[in-house]
mmCIF file with all atom_site columns, C-alpha atoms in Angstrom:
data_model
loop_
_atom_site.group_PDB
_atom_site.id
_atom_site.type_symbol
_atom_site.label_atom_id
_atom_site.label_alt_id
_atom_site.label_comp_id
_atom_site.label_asym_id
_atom_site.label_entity_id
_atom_site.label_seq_id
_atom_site.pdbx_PDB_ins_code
_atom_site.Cartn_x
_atom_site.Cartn_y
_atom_site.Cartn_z
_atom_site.occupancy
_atom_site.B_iso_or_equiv
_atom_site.pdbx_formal_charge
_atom_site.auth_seq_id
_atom_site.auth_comp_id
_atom_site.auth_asym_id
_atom_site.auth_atom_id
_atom_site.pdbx_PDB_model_num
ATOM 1   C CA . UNK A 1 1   ? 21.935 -13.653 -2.384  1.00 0.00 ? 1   UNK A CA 1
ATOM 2   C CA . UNK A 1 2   ? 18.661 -14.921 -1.331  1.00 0.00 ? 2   UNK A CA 1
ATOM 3   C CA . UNK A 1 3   ? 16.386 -13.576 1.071   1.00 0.00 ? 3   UNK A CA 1
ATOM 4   C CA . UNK A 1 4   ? 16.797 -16.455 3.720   1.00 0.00 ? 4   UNK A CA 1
ATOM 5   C CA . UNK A 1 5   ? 20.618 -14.913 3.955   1.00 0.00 ? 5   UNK A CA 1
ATOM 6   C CA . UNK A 1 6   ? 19.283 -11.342 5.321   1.00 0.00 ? 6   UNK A CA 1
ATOM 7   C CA . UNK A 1 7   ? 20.370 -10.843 8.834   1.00 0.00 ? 7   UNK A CA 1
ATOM 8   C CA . UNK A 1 8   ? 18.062 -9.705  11.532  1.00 0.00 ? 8   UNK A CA 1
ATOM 9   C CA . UNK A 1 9   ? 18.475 -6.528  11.856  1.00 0.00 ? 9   UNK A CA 1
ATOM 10  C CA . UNK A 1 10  ? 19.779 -5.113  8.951   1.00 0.00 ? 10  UNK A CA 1
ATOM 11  C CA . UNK A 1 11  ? 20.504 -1.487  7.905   1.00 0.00 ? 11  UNK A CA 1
ATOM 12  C CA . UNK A 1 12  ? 18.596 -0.825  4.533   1.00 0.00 ? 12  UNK A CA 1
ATOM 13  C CA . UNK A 1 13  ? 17.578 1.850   2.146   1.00 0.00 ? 13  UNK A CA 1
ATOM 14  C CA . UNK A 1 14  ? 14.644 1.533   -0.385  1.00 0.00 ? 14  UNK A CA 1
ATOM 15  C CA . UNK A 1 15  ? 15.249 3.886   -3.815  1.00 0.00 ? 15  UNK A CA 1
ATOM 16  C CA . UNK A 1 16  ? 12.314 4.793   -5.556  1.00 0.00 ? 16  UNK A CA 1
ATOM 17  C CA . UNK A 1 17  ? 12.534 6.468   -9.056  1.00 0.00 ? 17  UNK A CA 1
ATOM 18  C CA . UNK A 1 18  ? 10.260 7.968   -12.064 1.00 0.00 ? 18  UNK A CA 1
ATOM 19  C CA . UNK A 1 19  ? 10.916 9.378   -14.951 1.00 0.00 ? 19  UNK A CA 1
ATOM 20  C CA . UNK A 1 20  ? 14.975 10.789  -14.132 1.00 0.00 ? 20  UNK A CA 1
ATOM 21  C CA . UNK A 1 21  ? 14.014 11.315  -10.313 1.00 0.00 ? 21  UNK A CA 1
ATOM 22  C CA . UNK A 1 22  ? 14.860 9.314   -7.282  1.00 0.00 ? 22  UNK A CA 1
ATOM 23  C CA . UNK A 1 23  ? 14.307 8.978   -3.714  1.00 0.00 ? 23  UNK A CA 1
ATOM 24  C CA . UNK A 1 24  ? 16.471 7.493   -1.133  1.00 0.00 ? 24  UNK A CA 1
ATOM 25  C CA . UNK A 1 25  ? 14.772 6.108   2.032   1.00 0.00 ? 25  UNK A CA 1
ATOM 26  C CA . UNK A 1 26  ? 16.693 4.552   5.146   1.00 0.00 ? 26  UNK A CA 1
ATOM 27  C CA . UNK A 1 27  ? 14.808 1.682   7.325   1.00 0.00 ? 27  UNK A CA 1
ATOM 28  C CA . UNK A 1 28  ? 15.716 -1.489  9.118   1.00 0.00 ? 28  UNK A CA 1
ATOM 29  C CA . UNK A 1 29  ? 15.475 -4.971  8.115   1.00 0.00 ? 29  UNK A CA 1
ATOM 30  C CA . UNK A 1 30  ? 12.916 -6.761  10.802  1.00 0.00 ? 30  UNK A CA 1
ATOM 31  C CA . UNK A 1 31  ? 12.311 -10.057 10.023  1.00 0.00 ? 31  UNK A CA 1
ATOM 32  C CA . UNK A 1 32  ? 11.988 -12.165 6.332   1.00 0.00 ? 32  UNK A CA 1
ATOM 33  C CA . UNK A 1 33  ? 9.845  -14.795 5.249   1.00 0.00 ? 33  UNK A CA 1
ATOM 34  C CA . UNK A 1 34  ? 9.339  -17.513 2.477   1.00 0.00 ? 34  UNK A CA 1
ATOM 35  C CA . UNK A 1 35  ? 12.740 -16.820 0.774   1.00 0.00 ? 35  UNK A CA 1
ATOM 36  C CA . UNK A 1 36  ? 10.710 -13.703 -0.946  1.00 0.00 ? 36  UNK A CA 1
ATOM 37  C CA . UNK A 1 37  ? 9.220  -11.284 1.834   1.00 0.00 ? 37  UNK A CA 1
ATOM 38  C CA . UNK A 1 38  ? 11.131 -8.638  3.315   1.00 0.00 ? 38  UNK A CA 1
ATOM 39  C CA . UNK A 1 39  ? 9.856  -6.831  6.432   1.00 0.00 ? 39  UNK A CA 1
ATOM 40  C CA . UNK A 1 40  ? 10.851 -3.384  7.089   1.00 0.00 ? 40  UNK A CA 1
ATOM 41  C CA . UNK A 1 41  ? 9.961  -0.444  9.765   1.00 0.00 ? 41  UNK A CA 1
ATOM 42  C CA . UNK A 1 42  ? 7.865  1.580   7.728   1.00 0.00 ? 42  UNK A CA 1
ATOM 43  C CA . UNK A 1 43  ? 9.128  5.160   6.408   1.00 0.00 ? 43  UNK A CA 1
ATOM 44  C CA . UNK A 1 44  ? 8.027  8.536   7.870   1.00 0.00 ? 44  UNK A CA 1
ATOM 45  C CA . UNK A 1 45  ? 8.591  12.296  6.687   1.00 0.00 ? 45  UNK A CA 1
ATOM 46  C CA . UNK A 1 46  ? 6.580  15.163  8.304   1.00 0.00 ? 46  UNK A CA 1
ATOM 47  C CA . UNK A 1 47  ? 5.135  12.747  10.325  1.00 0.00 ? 47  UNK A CA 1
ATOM 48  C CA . UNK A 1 48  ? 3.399  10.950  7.103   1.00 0.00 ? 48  UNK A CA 1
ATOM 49  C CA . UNK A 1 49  ? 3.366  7.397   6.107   1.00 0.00 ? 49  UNK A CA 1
ATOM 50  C CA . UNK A 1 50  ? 5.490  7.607   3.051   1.00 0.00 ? 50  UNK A CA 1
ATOM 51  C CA . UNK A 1 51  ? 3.670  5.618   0.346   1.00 0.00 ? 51  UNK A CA 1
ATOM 52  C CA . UNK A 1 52  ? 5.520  3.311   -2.255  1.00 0.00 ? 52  UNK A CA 1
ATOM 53  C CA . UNK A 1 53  ? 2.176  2.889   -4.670  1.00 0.00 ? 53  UNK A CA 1
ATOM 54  C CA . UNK A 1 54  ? 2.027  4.280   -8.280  1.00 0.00 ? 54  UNK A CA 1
ATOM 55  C CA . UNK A 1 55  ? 2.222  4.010   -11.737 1.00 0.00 ? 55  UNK A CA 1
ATOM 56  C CA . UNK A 1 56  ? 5.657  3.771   -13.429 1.00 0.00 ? 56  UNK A CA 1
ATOM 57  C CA . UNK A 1 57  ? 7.746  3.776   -10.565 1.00 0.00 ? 57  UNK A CA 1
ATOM 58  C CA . UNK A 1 58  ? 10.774 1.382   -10.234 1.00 0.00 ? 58  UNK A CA 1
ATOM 59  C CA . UNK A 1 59  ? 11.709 -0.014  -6.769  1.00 0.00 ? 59  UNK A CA 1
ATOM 60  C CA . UNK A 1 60  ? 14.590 -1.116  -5.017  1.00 0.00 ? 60  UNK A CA 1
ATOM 61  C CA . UNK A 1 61  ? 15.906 -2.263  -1.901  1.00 0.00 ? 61  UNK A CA 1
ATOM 62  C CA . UNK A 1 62  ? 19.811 -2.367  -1.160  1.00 0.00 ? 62  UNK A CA 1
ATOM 63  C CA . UNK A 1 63  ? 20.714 -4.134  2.555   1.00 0.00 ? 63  UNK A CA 1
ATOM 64  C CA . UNK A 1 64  ? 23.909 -3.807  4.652   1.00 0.00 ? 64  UNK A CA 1
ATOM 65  C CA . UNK A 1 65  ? 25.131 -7.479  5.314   1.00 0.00 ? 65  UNK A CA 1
ATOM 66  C CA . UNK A 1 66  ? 28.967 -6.202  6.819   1.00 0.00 ? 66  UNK A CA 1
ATOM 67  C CA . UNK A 1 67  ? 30.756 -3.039  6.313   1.00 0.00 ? 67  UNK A CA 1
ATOM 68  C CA . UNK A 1 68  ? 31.570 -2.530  2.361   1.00 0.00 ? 68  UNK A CA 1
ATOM 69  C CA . UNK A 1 69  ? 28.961 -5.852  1.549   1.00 0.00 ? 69  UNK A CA 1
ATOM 70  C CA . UNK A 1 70  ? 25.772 -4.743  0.036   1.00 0.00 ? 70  UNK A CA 1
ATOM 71  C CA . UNK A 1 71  ? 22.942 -6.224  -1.822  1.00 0.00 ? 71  UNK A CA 1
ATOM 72  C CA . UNK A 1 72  ? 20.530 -4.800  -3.582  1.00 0.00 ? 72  UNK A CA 1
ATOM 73  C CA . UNK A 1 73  ? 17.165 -6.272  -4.872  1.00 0.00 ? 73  UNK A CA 1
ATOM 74  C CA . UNK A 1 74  ? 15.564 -4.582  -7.877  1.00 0.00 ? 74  UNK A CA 1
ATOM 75  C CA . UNK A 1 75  ? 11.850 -4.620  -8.845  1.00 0.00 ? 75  UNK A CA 1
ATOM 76  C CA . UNK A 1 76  ? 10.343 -5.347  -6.025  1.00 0.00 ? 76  UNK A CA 1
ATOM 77  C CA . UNK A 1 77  ? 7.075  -4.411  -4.980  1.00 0.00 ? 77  UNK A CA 1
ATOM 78  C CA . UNK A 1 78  ? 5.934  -2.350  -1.499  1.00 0.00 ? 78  UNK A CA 1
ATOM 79  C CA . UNK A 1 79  ? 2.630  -3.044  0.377   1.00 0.00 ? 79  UNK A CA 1
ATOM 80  C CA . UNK A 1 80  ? 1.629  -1.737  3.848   1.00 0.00 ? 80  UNK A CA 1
ATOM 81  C CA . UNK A 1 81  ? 1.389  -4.388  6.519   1.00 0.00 ? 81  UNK A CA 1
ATOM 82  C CA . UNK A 1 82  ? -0.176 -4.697  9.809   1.00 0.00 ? 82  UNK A CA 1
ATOM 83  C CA . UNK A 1 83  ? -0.275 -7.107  12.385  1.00 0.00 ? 83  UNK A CA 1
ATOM 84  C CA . UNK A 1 84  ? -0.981 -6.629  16.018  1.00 0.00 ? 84  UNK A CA 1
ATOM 85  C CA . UNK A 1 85  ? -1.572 -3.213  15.710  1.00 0.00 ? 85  UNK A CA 1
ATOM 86  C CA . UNK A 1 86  ? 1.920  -2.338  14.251  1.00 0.00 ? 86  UNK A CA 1
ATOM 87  C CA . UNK A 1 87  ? 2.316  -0.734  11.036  1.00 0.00 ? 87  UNK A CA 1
ATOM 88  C CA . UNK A 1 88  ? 5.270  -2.409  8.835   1.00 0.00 ? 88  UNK A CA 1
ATOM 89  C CA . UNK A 1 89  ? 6.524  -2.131  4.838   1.00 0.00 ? 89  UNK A CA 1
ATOM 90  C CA . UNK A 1 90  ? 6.840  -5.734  3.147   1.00 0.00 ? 90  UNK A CA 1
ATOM 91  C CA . UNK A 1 91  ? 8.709  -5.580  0.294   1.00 0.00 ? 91  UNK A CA 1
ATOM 92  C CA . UNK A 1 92  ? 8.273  -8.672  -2.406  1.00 0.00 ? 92  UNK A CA 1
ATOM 93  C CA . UNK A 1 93  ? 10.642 -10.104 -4.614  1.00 0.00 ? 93  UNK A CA 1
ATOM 94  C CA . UNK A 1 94  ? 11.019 -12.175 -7.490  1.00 0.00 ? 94  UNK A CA 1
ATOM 95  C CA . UNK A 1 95  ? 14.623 -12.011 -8.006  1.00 0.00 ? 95  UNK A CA 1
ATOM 96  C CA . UNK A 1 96  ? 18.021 -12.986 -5.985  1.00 0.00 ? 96  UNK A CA 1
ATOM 97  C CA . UNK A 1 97  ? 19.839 -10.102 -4.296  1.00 0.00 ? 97  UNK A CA 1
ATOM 98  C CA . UNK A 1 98  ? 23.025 -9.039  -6.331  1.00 0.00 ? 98  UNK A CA 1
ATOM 99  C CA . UNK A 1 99  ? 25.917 -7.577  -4.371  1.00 0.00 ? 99  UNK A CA 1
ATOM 100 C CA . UNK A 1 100 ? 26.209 -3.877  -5.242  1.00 0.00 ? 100 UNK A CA 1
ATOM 101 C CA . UNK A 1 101 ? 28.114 -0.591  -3.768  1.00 0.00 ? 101 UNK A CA 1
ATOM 102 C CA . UNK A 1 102 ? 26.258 2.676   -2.120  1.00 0.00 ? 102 UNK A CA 1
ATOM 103 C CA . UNK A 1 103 ? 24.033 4.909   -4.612  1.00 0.00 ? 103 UNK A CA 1
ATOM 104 C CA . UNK A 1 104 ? 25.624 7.009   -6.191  1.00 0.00 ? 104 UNK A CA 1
ATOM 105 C CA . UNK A 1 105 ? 22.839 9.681   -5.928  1.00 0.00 ? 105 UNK A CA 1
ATOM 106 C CA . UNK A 1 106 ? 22.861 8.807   -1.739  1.00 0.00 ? 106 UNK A CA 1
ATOM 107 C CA . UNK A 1 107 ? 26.451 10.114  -1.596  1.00 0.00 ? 107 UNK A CA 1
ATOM 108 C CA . UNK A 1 108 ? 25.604 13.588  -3.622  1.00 0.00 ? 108 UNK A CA 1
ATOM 109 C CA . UNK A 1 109 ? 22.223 13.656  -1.319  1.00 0.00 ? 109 UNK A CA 1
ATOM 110 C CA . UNK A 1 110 ? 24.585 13.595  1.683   1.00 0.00 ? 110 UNK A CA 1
ATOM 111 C CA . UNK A 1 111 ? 26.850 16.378  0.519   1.00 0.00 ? 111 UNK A CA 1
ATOM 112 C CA . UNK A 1 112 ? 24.510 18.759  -0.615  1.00 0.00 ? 112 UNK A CA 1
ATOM 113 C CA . UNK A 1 113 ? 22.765 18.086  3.036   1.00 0.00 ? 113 UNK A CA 1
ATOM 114 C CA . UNK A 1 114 ? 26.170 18.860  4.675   1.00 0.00 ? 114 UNK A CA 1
ATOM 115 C CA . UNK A 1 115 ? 26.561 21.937  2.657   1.00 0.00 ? 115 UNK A CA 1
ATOM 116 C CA . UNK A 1 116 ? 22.794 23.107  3.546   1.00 0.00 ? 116 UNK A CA 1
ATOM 117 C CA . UNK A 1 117 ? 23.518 23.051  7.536   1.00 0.00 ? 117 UNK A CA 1
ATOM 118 C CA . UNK A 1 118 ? 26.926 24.646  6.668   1.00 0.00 ? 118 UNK A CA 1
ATOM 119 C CA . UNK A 1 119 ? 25.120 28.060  5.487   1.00 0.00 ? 119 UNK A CA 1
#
């Protein structure tokens, strides 16, 4: 799937992992440029910027096109953006999208988040 293709908006979630551990953020899809640029609302916990830079860390971004139709874009890279004031993610690739199912790792994440508000 090429970038062109994304719709405006789209649900999206950017994994992040290193050595054995990952991290699962959810954003939204804002706009997309040149058939490689993908603009995102940037990512926020404890009222932080989260930041995507380091060494040794693969990236990913899976989008939402329809119910059940995902694609995900692997090694991408994620740079801070600003324009007019507002802060944004934009994510680079070099690669087409490949169609792909939830994370596996999401799914256990939600559980064990459901089972933590249980107690």
């Amino acid at each position: 799937m090429e970038v062109k293709n994304i719709p405006i908006p789209s649900v999206a979630t950017i994994k992040v992992s290193k050595e054995g551990k990952a991290a699962v953020f959810d954003t939204t899809v804002i706009h997309v440029t040149d058939d490689k640029y993908i603009y995102v609302m940037p990512i926020r916990q404890n009222n932080k910027l989260v930041n995507f830079r380091g060494e040794g860390m693969f990236r990913e971004i899976k989008i939402q096109f329809a119910p059940f139709e995902m694609y995900v874009w692997k090694n991408i890279s994620i740079t801070k953006f600003i324009e007019d004031g507002r802060v944004f993610l934009r994510i680079k690739t070099t690669t087409p999208g490949v169609r792909s199912n939830t994370w596996k790792d999401r799914a256990a994440k939600r559980e064990s988040e459901k089972e933590a508000q249980l107690l």
